[in-house]
Short mmCIF file of C-alpha atoms in Angstrom, two decimals:
data_model
loop_
_atom_site.label_atom_id
_atom_site.label_comp_id
_atom_site.label_asym_id
_atom_site.label_seq_id
_atom_site.Cartn_x
_atom_site.Cartn_y
_atom_site.Cartn_z
CA UNK A 19 -13.43 -26.67 -49.93
CA UNK A 20 -15.47 -29.70 -51.08
CA UNK A 21 -12.47 -31.14 -52.95
CA UNK A 22 -10.68 -31.49 -49.66
CA UNK A 23 -13.32 -33.98 -48.50
CA UNK A 24 -13.57 -35.85 -51.87
CA UNK A 25 -12.45 -39.44 -51.29
CA UNK A 26 -13.49 -40.93 -54.69
CA UNK A 27 -9.94 -41.15 -55.96
CA UNK A 28 -8.54 -43.19 -53.11
CA UNK A 29 -9.35 -46.45 -51.31
CA UNK A 30 -9.46 -46.67 -47.54
CA UNK A 31 -6.04 -47.44 -46.12
CA UNK A 32 -7.12 -50.88 -44.95
CA UNK A 33 -7.31 -51.78 -48.64
CA UNK A 34 -3.82 -50.40 -49.49
CA UNK A 35 -1.35 -53.24 -49.09
CA UNK A 36 -1.57 -56.21 -46.76
CA UNK A 37 -2.55 -54.72 -43.42
CA UNK A 38 -3.00 -57.05 -40.55
CA UNK A 39 -5.47 -56.12 -37.85
CA UNK A 40 -2.68 -55.78 -35.28
CA UNK A 41 -0.48 -53.62 -37.52
CA UNK A 42 -3.42 -51.37 -38.51
CA UNK A 43 -4.75 -50.89 -35.00
CA UNK A 44 -1.28 -50.04 -33.66
CA UNK A 45 -1.16 -47.14 -36.12
CA UNK A 46 -4.76 -46.06 -35.37
CA UNK A 47 -4.41 -46.17 -31.54
CA UNK A 48 -0.99 -44.42 -31.68
CA UNK A 49 -2.34 -41.65 -33.88
CA UNK A 50 -5.45 -41.16 -31.72
CA UNK A 51 -3.35 -41.11 -28.47
CA UNK A 52 -0.91 -38.66 -29.97
CA UNK A 53 -3.76 -36.45 -31.24
CA UNK A 54 -5.39 -36.40 -27.74
CA UNK A 55 -2.11 -35.37 -26.21
CA UNK A 56 -1.48 -32.73 -28.90
CA UNK A 57 -4.94 -31.19 -28.13
CA UNK A 58 -4.42 -31.36 -24.34
CA UNK A 59 -1.00 -29.65 -24.36
CA UNK A 60 -2.15 -26.39 -26.15
CA UNK A 61 -5.30 -26.36 -23.99
CA UNK A 62 -3.07 -26.20 -20.91
CA UNK A 63 -0.95 -23.53 -22.69
CA UNK A 64 -4.07 -21.38 -23.29
CA UNK A 65 -5.26 -21.85 -19.70
CA UNK A 66 -1.86 -20.75 -18.47
CA UNK A 67 -1.98 -17.64 -20.66
CA UNK A 68 -5.41 -16.77 -19.47
CA UNK A 69 -4.41 -17.05 -15.77
CA UNK A 70 -1.03 -15.33 -16.11
CA UNK A 71 -0.87 -11.90 -17.69
CA UNK A 72 2.83 -11.45 -17.12
CA UNK A 73 4.06 -14.17 -19.49
CA UNK A 74 7.16 -13.21 -21.48
CA UNK A 75 6.71 -13.60 -25.30
CA UNK A 76 3.01 -14.57 -25.21
CA UNK A 77 2.88 -14.61 -29.06
CA UNK A 78 5.34 -17.51 -29.01
CA UNK A 79 3.00 -19.45 -26.77
CA UNK A 80 0.17 -18.89 -29.20
CA UNK A 81 2.30 -20.12 -32.11
CA UNK A 82 3.25 -23.21 -30.12
CA UNK A 83 -0.43 -23.89 -29.45
CA UNK A 84 -1.31 -23.48 -33.12
CA UNK A 85 1.54 -25.73 -34.22
CA UNK A 86 0.69 -28.47 -31.71
CA UNK A 87 -3.03 -28.30 -32.53
CA UNK A 88 -2.37 -28.67 -36.26
CA UNK A 89 -0.06 -31.64 -35.57
CA UNK A 90 -2.84 -33.24 -33.49
CA UNK A 91 -5.34 -32.74 -36.27
CA UNK A 92 -3.03 -34.48 -38.74
CA UNK A 93 -2.80 -37.46 -36.41
CA UNK A 94 -6.61 -37.73 -36.05
CA UNK A 95 -7.01 -37.55 -39.84
CA UNK A 96 -4.38 -40.22 -40.30
CA UNK A 97 -6.24 -42.53 -37.97
CA UNK A 98 -9.56 -41.90 -39.75
CA UNK A 99 -8.01 -42.53 -43.28
CA UNK A 100 -8.17 -46.27 -42.56
CA UNK A 101 -11.91 -45.94 -43.16
CA UNK A 102 -12.32 -42.57 -44.95
CA UNK A 103 -9.52 -41.82 -47.38
CA UNK A 104 -9.51 -37.97 -47.36
CA UNK A 105 -5.86 -37.63 -48.35
CA UNK A 106 -6.42 -34.14 -49.75
CA UNK A 107 -7.62 -32.97 -46.30
CA UNK A 108 -4.60 -34.62 -44.76
CA UNK A 109 -2.30 -32.86 -47.23
CA UNK A 110 -3.97 -29.48 -46.47
CA UNK A 111 -3.35 -29.86 -42.69
CA UNK A 112 0.17 -31.10 -43.30
CA UNK A 113 0.90 -27.93 -45.34
CA UNK A 114 -0.78 -25.88 -42.58
CA UNK A 115 1.34 -27.59 -39.99
CA UNK A 116 4.47 -26.95 -41.98
CA UNK A 117 3.61 -23.28 -42.39
CA UNK A 118 2.91 -22.77 -38.70
CA UNK A 119 6.07 -24.71 -37.78
CA UNK A 120 8.19 -22.53 -40.00
CA UNK A 121 6.60 -19.35 -38.62
CA UNK A 122 7.23 -20.58 -35.02
CA UNK A 123 10.85 -21.33 -35.88
CA UNK A 124 11.36 -17.85 -37.37
CA UNK A 125 9.83 -16.11 -34.31
CA UNK A 126 11.94 -18.25 -32.04
CA UNK A 127 15.10 -17.18 -33.89
CA UNK A 128 14.04 -13.56 -33.51
CA UNK A 129 13.26 -13.67 -29.75
CA UNK A 130 16.17 -15.93 -28.83
CA UNK A 131 18.59 -13.01 -28.18
CA UNK A 132 16.02 -11.34 -25.91
CA UNK A 133 15.21 -14.66 -24.20
CA UNK A 134 18.86 -15.30 -23.52
CA UNK A 135 19.00 -11.98 -21.55
CA UNK A 136 16.32 -13.13 -19.13
CA UNK A 137 18.07 -14.08 -15.90
CA UNK A 138 17.69 -17.62 -14.66
CA UNK A 139 15.85 -18.53 -11.49
CA UNK A 140 19.04 -19.06 -9.49
CA UNK A 141 20.41 -15.64 -10.63
CA UNK A 142 17.09 -13.98 -9.68
CA UNK A 143 17.15 -15.70 -6.25
CA UNK A 144 20.78 -14.51 -5.70
CA UNK A 145 19.79 -10.95 -6.69
CA UNK A 146 16.73 -11.06 -4.44
CA UNK A 147 18.89 -12.34 -1.56
CA UNK A 148 21.41 -9.51 -2.07
CA UNK A 149 18.56 -6.96 -2.14
CA UNK A 150 17.09 -8.36 1.07
CA UNK A 151 20.43 -8.22 2.80
CA UNK A 152 21.01 -4.65 1.58
CA UNK A 153 17.57 -3.66 2.82
CA UNK A 154 18.18 -5.28 6.23
CA UNK A 155 21.50 -3.33 6.51
CA UNK A 156 19.71 -0.14 5.53
CA UNK A 157 16.94 -0.71 8.00
CA UNK A 158 19.47 -1.44 10.75
CA UNK A 159 21.37 1.77 9.95
CA UNK A 160 18.11 3.75 9.78
CA UNK A 161 17.13 2.35 13.18
CA UNK A 162 20.40 3.51 14.65
CA UNK A 163 19.90 6.94 13.08
CA UNK A 164 16.44 7.15 14.54
CA UNK A 165 17.74 6.28 17.95
CA UNK A 166 20.42 8.97 17.68
CA UNK A 167 17.82 11.53 16.46
CA UNK A 168 15.46 10.63 19.33
CA UNK A 169 18.26 10.94 21.84
CA UNK A 170 19.36 14.34 20.35
CA UNK A 171 15.80 15.61 20.30
CA UNK A 172 15.23 14.64 23.94
CA UNK A 173 18.50 16.28 24.99
CA UNK A 174 17.83 19.39 22.97
CA UNK A 175 14.31 19.64 24.35
CA UNK A 176 15.49 19.26 27.89
CA UNK A 177 18.34 21.79 27.48
CA UNK A 178 16.06 24.33 25.83
CA UNK A 179 13.14 23.87 28.13
CA UNK A 180 15.10 24.45 31.33
CA UNK A 181 15.83 28.14 30.70
CA UNK A 182 12.28 28.65 29.33
CA UNK A 183 10.82 27.14 32.47
CA UNK A 184 13.05 29.39 34.59
CA UNK A 185 11.87 32.50 32.66
CA UNK A 186 8.20 31.50 33.08
CA UNK A 187 8.62 30.93 36.78
CA UNK A 188 10.45 34.26 37.19
CA UNK A 189 7.63 36.06 35.33
CA UNK A 190 5.05 34.44 37.61
CA UNK A 191 7.02 35.31 40.73
CA UNK A 192 7.49 38.98 39.67
CA UNK A 193 3.72 39.27 38.98
CA UNK A 194 2.92 37.77 42.40
CA UNK A 195 5.51 39.84 44.28
CA UNK A 196 4.43 43.08 42.60
CA UNK A 197 0.74 42.34 42.51
CA UNK A 198 -1.17 45.64 42.94
CA UNK A 199 2.01 47.67 42.57
CA UNK A 200 2.77 47.30 38.84
CA UNK A 201 1.23 49.49 36.15
CA UNK A 202 -1.40 47.71 34.19
CA UNK A 203 0.81 47.75 31.03
CA UNK A 204 3.71 46.12 32.89
CA UNK A 205 1.43 43.43 34.34
CA UNK A 206 0.18 42.73 30.80
CA UNK A 207 3.74 42.49 29.54
CA UNK A 208 4.58 39.92 32.20
CA UNK A 209 1.46 37.94 31.23
CA UNK A 210 2.48 38.05 27.60
CA UNK A 211 5.95 36.89 28.50
CA UNK A 212 4.45 33.97 30.37
CA UNK A 213 2.22 33.04 27.44
CA UNK A 214 5.08 33.37 24.89
CA UNK A 215 7.19 31.03 27.00
CA UNK A 216 4.42 28.50 27.11
CA UNK A 217 4.13 28.81 23.32
CA UNK A 218 7.82 28.08 22.96
CA UNK A 219 7.43 25.01 25.21
CA UNK A 220 4.56 23.86 22.96
CA UNK A 221 6.75 24.41 19.91
CA UNK A 222 9.50 22.28 21.43
CA UNK A 223 7.00 19.57 22.30
CA UNK A 224 5.75 19.62 18.69
CA UNK A 225 9.24 19.38 17.27
CA UNK A 226 9.97 16.50 19.61
CA UNK A 227 6.85 14.71 18.47
CA UNK A 228 7.77 15.25 14.86
CA UNK A 229 11.31 13.98 15.40
CA UNK A 230 10.05 10.90 17.17
CA UNK A 231 7.25 10.19 14.67
CA UNK A 232 7.46 6.61 13.45
CA UNK A 233 10.26 5.60 15.79
CA UNK A 234 7.90 3.20 17.67
CA UNK A 235 7.15 0.26 15.38
CA UNK A 236 6.32 -2.48 17.94
CA UNK A 237 2.63 -3.21 17.53
CA UNK A 238 0.14 -4.68 19.97
CA UNK A 239 -3.61 -5.13 20.37
CA UNK A 240 -5.08 -2.05 21.95
CA UNK A 241 -8.50 -0.80 23.13
CA UNK A 242 -8.99 2.28 21.06
CA UNK A 243 -11.38 3.86 23.61
CA UNK A 244 -8.74 3.52 26.27
CA UNK A 245 -6.08 5.05 24.15
CA UNK A 246 -8.44 7.92 23.19
CA UNK A 247 -9.21 8.57 26.81
CA UNK A 248 -5.45 8.67 27.58
CA UNK A 249 -4.83 11.07 24.68
CA UNK A 250 -7.60 13.46 25.89
CA UNK A 251 -6.33 13.36 29.46
CA UNK A 252 -3.13 15.01 28.25
CA UNK A 253 -5.02 17.95 26.67
CA UNK A 254 -6.45 21.10 28.14
CA UNK A 255 -10.12 20.78 27.08
CA UNK A 256 -11.93 24.16 27.56
CA UNK A 257 -15.27 24.24 29.38
CA UNK A 258 -18.11 24.03 26.90
CA UNK A 259 -16.28 21.73 24.53
CA UNK A 260 -17.59 18.18 24.23
CA UNK A 261 -15.53 15.18 23.10
CA UNK A 262 -17.63 12.15 22.19
CA UNK A 263 -16.32 8.64 21.44
CA UNK A 264 -18.36 6.32 19.26
CA UNK A 265 -18.18 2.49 19.55
CA UNK A 266 -14.43 2.06 19.22
CA UNK A 267 -12.94 -1.35 18.39
CA UNK A 268 -9.70 -3.04 19.36
CA UNK A 269 -6.90 -2.34 16.91
CA UNK A 270 -3.32 -3.48 16.34
CA UNK A 271 -0.87 -0.60 16.27
CA UNK A 272 2.13 0.87 17.99
CA UNK A 273 0.82 2.35 21.27
CA UNK A 274 2.90 5.56 21.26
CA UNK A 275 2.16 6.21 17.56
CA UNK A 276 -1.61 5.71 18.07
CA UNK A 277 -1.68 8.08 21.04
CA UNK A 278 0.28 10.64 19.09
CA UNK A 279 -2.25 10.45 16.23
CA UNK A 280 -5.28 10.76 18.50
CA UNK A 281 -3.73 13.53 20.65
CA UNK A 282 -2.70 15.67 17.73
CA UNK A 283 -5.97 15.25 15.77
CA UNK A 284 -8.11 16.10 18.85
CA UNK A 285 -5.76 18.94 19.85
CA UNK A 286 -5.93 20.29 16.28
CA UNK A 287 -9.72 20.39 16.52
CA UNK A 288 -9.62 22.16 19.86
CA UNK A 289 -7.15 24.81 18.58
CA UNK A 290 -8.82 25.49 15.22
CA UNK A 291 -12.44 24.76 15.95
CA UNK A 292 -13.15 28.49 16.38
CA UNK A 293 -16.12 28.17 18.73
CA UNK A 294 -16.54 27.81 22.50
CA UNK A 295 -19.19 25.02 22.34
CA UNK A 296 -17.13 22.86 19.99
CA UNK A 297 -18.20 19.23 19.67
CA UNK A 298 -15.54 16.65 18.64
CA UNK A 299 -16.47 13.08 17.75
CA UNK A 300 -14.09 10.16 17.40
CA UNK A 301 -15.33 7.22 15.33
CA UNK A 302 -13.60 4.10 14.14
CA UNK A 303 -14.15 0.70 12.57
CA UNK A 304 -12.09 -2.13 11.13
CA UNK A 305 -12.48 -3.56 7.69
CA UNK A 306 -10.39 -6.24 5.99
CA UNK A 307 -7.52 -5.81 8.40
CA UNK A 308 -7.53 -2.03 8.10
CA UNK A 309 -8.39 0.51 10.80
CA UNK A 310 -10.59 3.37 9.60
CA UNK A 311 -10.53 6.21 12.07
CA UNK A 312 -12.40 9.54 11.89
CA UNK A 313 -11.95 12.63 14.06
CA UNK A 314 -14.73 15.17 13.26
CA UNK A 315 -15.64 18.54 14.73
CA UNK A 316 -18.44 21.07 14.08
CA UNK A 317 -16.14 24.09 14.05
CA UNK A 318 -15.30 26.65 11.32
CA UNK A 319 -13.75 24.03 9.03
CA UNK A 320 -10.72 24.26 6.83
CA UNK A 321 -10.60 26.07 3.47
CA UNK A 322 -10.60 23.72 0.52
CA UNK A 323 -7.37 25.14 -0.79
CA UNK A 324 -5.65 24.26 2.46
CA UNK A 325 -6.73 20.66 2.51
CA UNK A 326 -3.18 19.46 1.69
CA UNK A 327 -1.02 22.28 2.94
CA UNK A 328 -2.22 21.87 6.53
CA UNK A 329 -0.22 18.67 6.69
CA UNK A 330 3.00 20.52 5.96
CA UNK A 331 5.37 21.70 8.72
CA UNK A 332 4.60 25.03 10.29
CA UNK A 333 1.30 25.48 8.38
CA UNK A 334 -2.00 26.27 10.14
CA UNK A 335 -5.55 26.96 8.93
CA UNK A 336 -7.44 30.20 9.00
CA UNK A 337 -9.55 29.03 11.95
CA UNK A 338 -6.77 28.99 14.53
CA UNK A 339 -7.76 30.57 17.82
CA UNK A 340 -4.68 29.41 19.67
CA UNK A 341 -1.51 31.53 19.71
CA UNK A 342 0.41 28.44 20.67
CA UNK A 343 -0.41 26.68 17.35
CA UNK A 344 2.72 26.06 15.36
CA UNK A 345 1.60 23.74 12.54
CA UNK A 346 3.47 20.68 13.73
CA UNK A 347 0.72 18.34 14.91
CA UNK A 348 -0.74 17.29 11.56
CA UNK A 349 2.66 17.00 10.02
CA UNK A 350 3.68 14.61 12.76
CA UNK A 351 0.41 12.62 12.26
CA UNK A 352 1.07 12.19 8.54
CA UNK A 353 4.70 11.25 9.13
CA UNK A 354 3.76 8.70 11.78
CA UNK A 355 1.08 7.11 9.57
CA UNK A 356 3.52 6.92 6.68
CA UNK A 357 5.74 4.62 8.71
CA UNK A 358 2.67 2.51 9.50
CA UNK A 359 1.71 2.20 5.87
CA UNK A 360 -1.35 4.42 6.50
CA UNK A 361 -2.75 7.74 5.35
CA UNK A 362 -4.54 10.80 6.74
CA UNK A 363 -6.69 13.10 4.67
CA UNK A 364 -9.23 15.88 5.22
CA UNK A 365 -12.64 14.81 4.10
CA UNK A 366 -14.02 16.79 1.14
CA UNK A 367 -17.59 15.78 1.94
CA UNK A 368 -17.96 17.71 5.19
CA UNK A 369 -20.46 20.62 4.91
CA UNK A 370 -19.45 22.12 8.22
CA UNK A 371 -16.51 21.64 10.52
CA UNK A 372 -13.60 19.37 9.67
CA UNK A 373 -13.36 15.61 9.50
CA UNK A 374 -9.97 13.90 9.30
CA UNK A 375 -9.96 10.37 7.89
CA UNK A 376 -7.17 8.04 9.06
CA UNK A 377 -6.50 4.52 7.77
CA UNK A 378 -3.76 2.14 8.56
CA UNK A 379 -3.25 -1.61 8.16
CA UNK A 380 -3.21 -3.61 11.35
CA UNK A 381 -0.05 -5.65 10.71
CA UNK A 382 2.73 -6.95 12.94
CA UNK A 383 5.70 -4.79 13.64
CA UNK A 384 7.97 -6.83 11.24
CA UNK A 385 6.14 -5.09 8.31
CA UNK A 386 6.65 -1.56 9.57
CA UNK A 387 9.63 0.56 8.70
CA UNK A 388 11.10 3.50 10.45
CA UNK A 389 10.99 6.84 8.67
#
């Protein structure tokens, strides 16, 4: 390596020929300026590669950086040769520059066919625009289908509930008219008929909820405690059961969807708690634009093996004490949250009872999609 820095065989460039000060300094300043630029350019390349991990053909960028750095080094050496004639060092870096240049050219030839296949920015913009238009058409069509489904579900529910309501009323009238005259078994049969009809009405309500899940996407700022109160007011809470609300924040969500989530989770706890003195607690907080909601009870809990299956249609847990439970509520909750970009899970950390964890982003309705 020492021979590269041996200058004994050559005079400084100032002494080679008839250099004027102007002519010499033009060469020196030009070489230094070019060298500075040649070092700045690859530095920016490397900074770009460090910030962006999705660069196509990164190896080519590294070769460009090496080629430009070696060129810059040659220019700095050329400027210094006016005082220190290390021509051997200059030759070494010129050979190095030539080698890196040839390697870069070879790699460029190899990647050129792949690079030519990369779509241009205008083509990508056109493809993106077509995709957006297709998505808008799909969402519009989906919205129409949801409206049709909602209308059909409402009509079907009404048409099916009417005869059920008539049967329930007739059973009640017969029991009242024949009170004290019917055999005990017949009276029990009429009571069972009444209960079965109510169960069918509950099933229809659940199916209607599931059909409508996610159809409401218009969001607004809501007081969660008010919505929870409203949800509980629609439920038949047995004496001895206690429902406690923690400090509940304001959240942004579709009103009907939020009420459906709260009503079904609290109703699920009432149906499957398995104890007369059940305590249900509703807690919530917001964090980084996300609502984190918990509905916990101190009931019999849910078997670990059923932690996912309970969210499927017509699936209930072992703790059900309600003959009117049809396994629709949690399925509707999960389907509704999916349209809101949220999730619902059963906590695995609960030692007793069941705790359902709900999270959803508090975003405006333009970001929600109908399911």
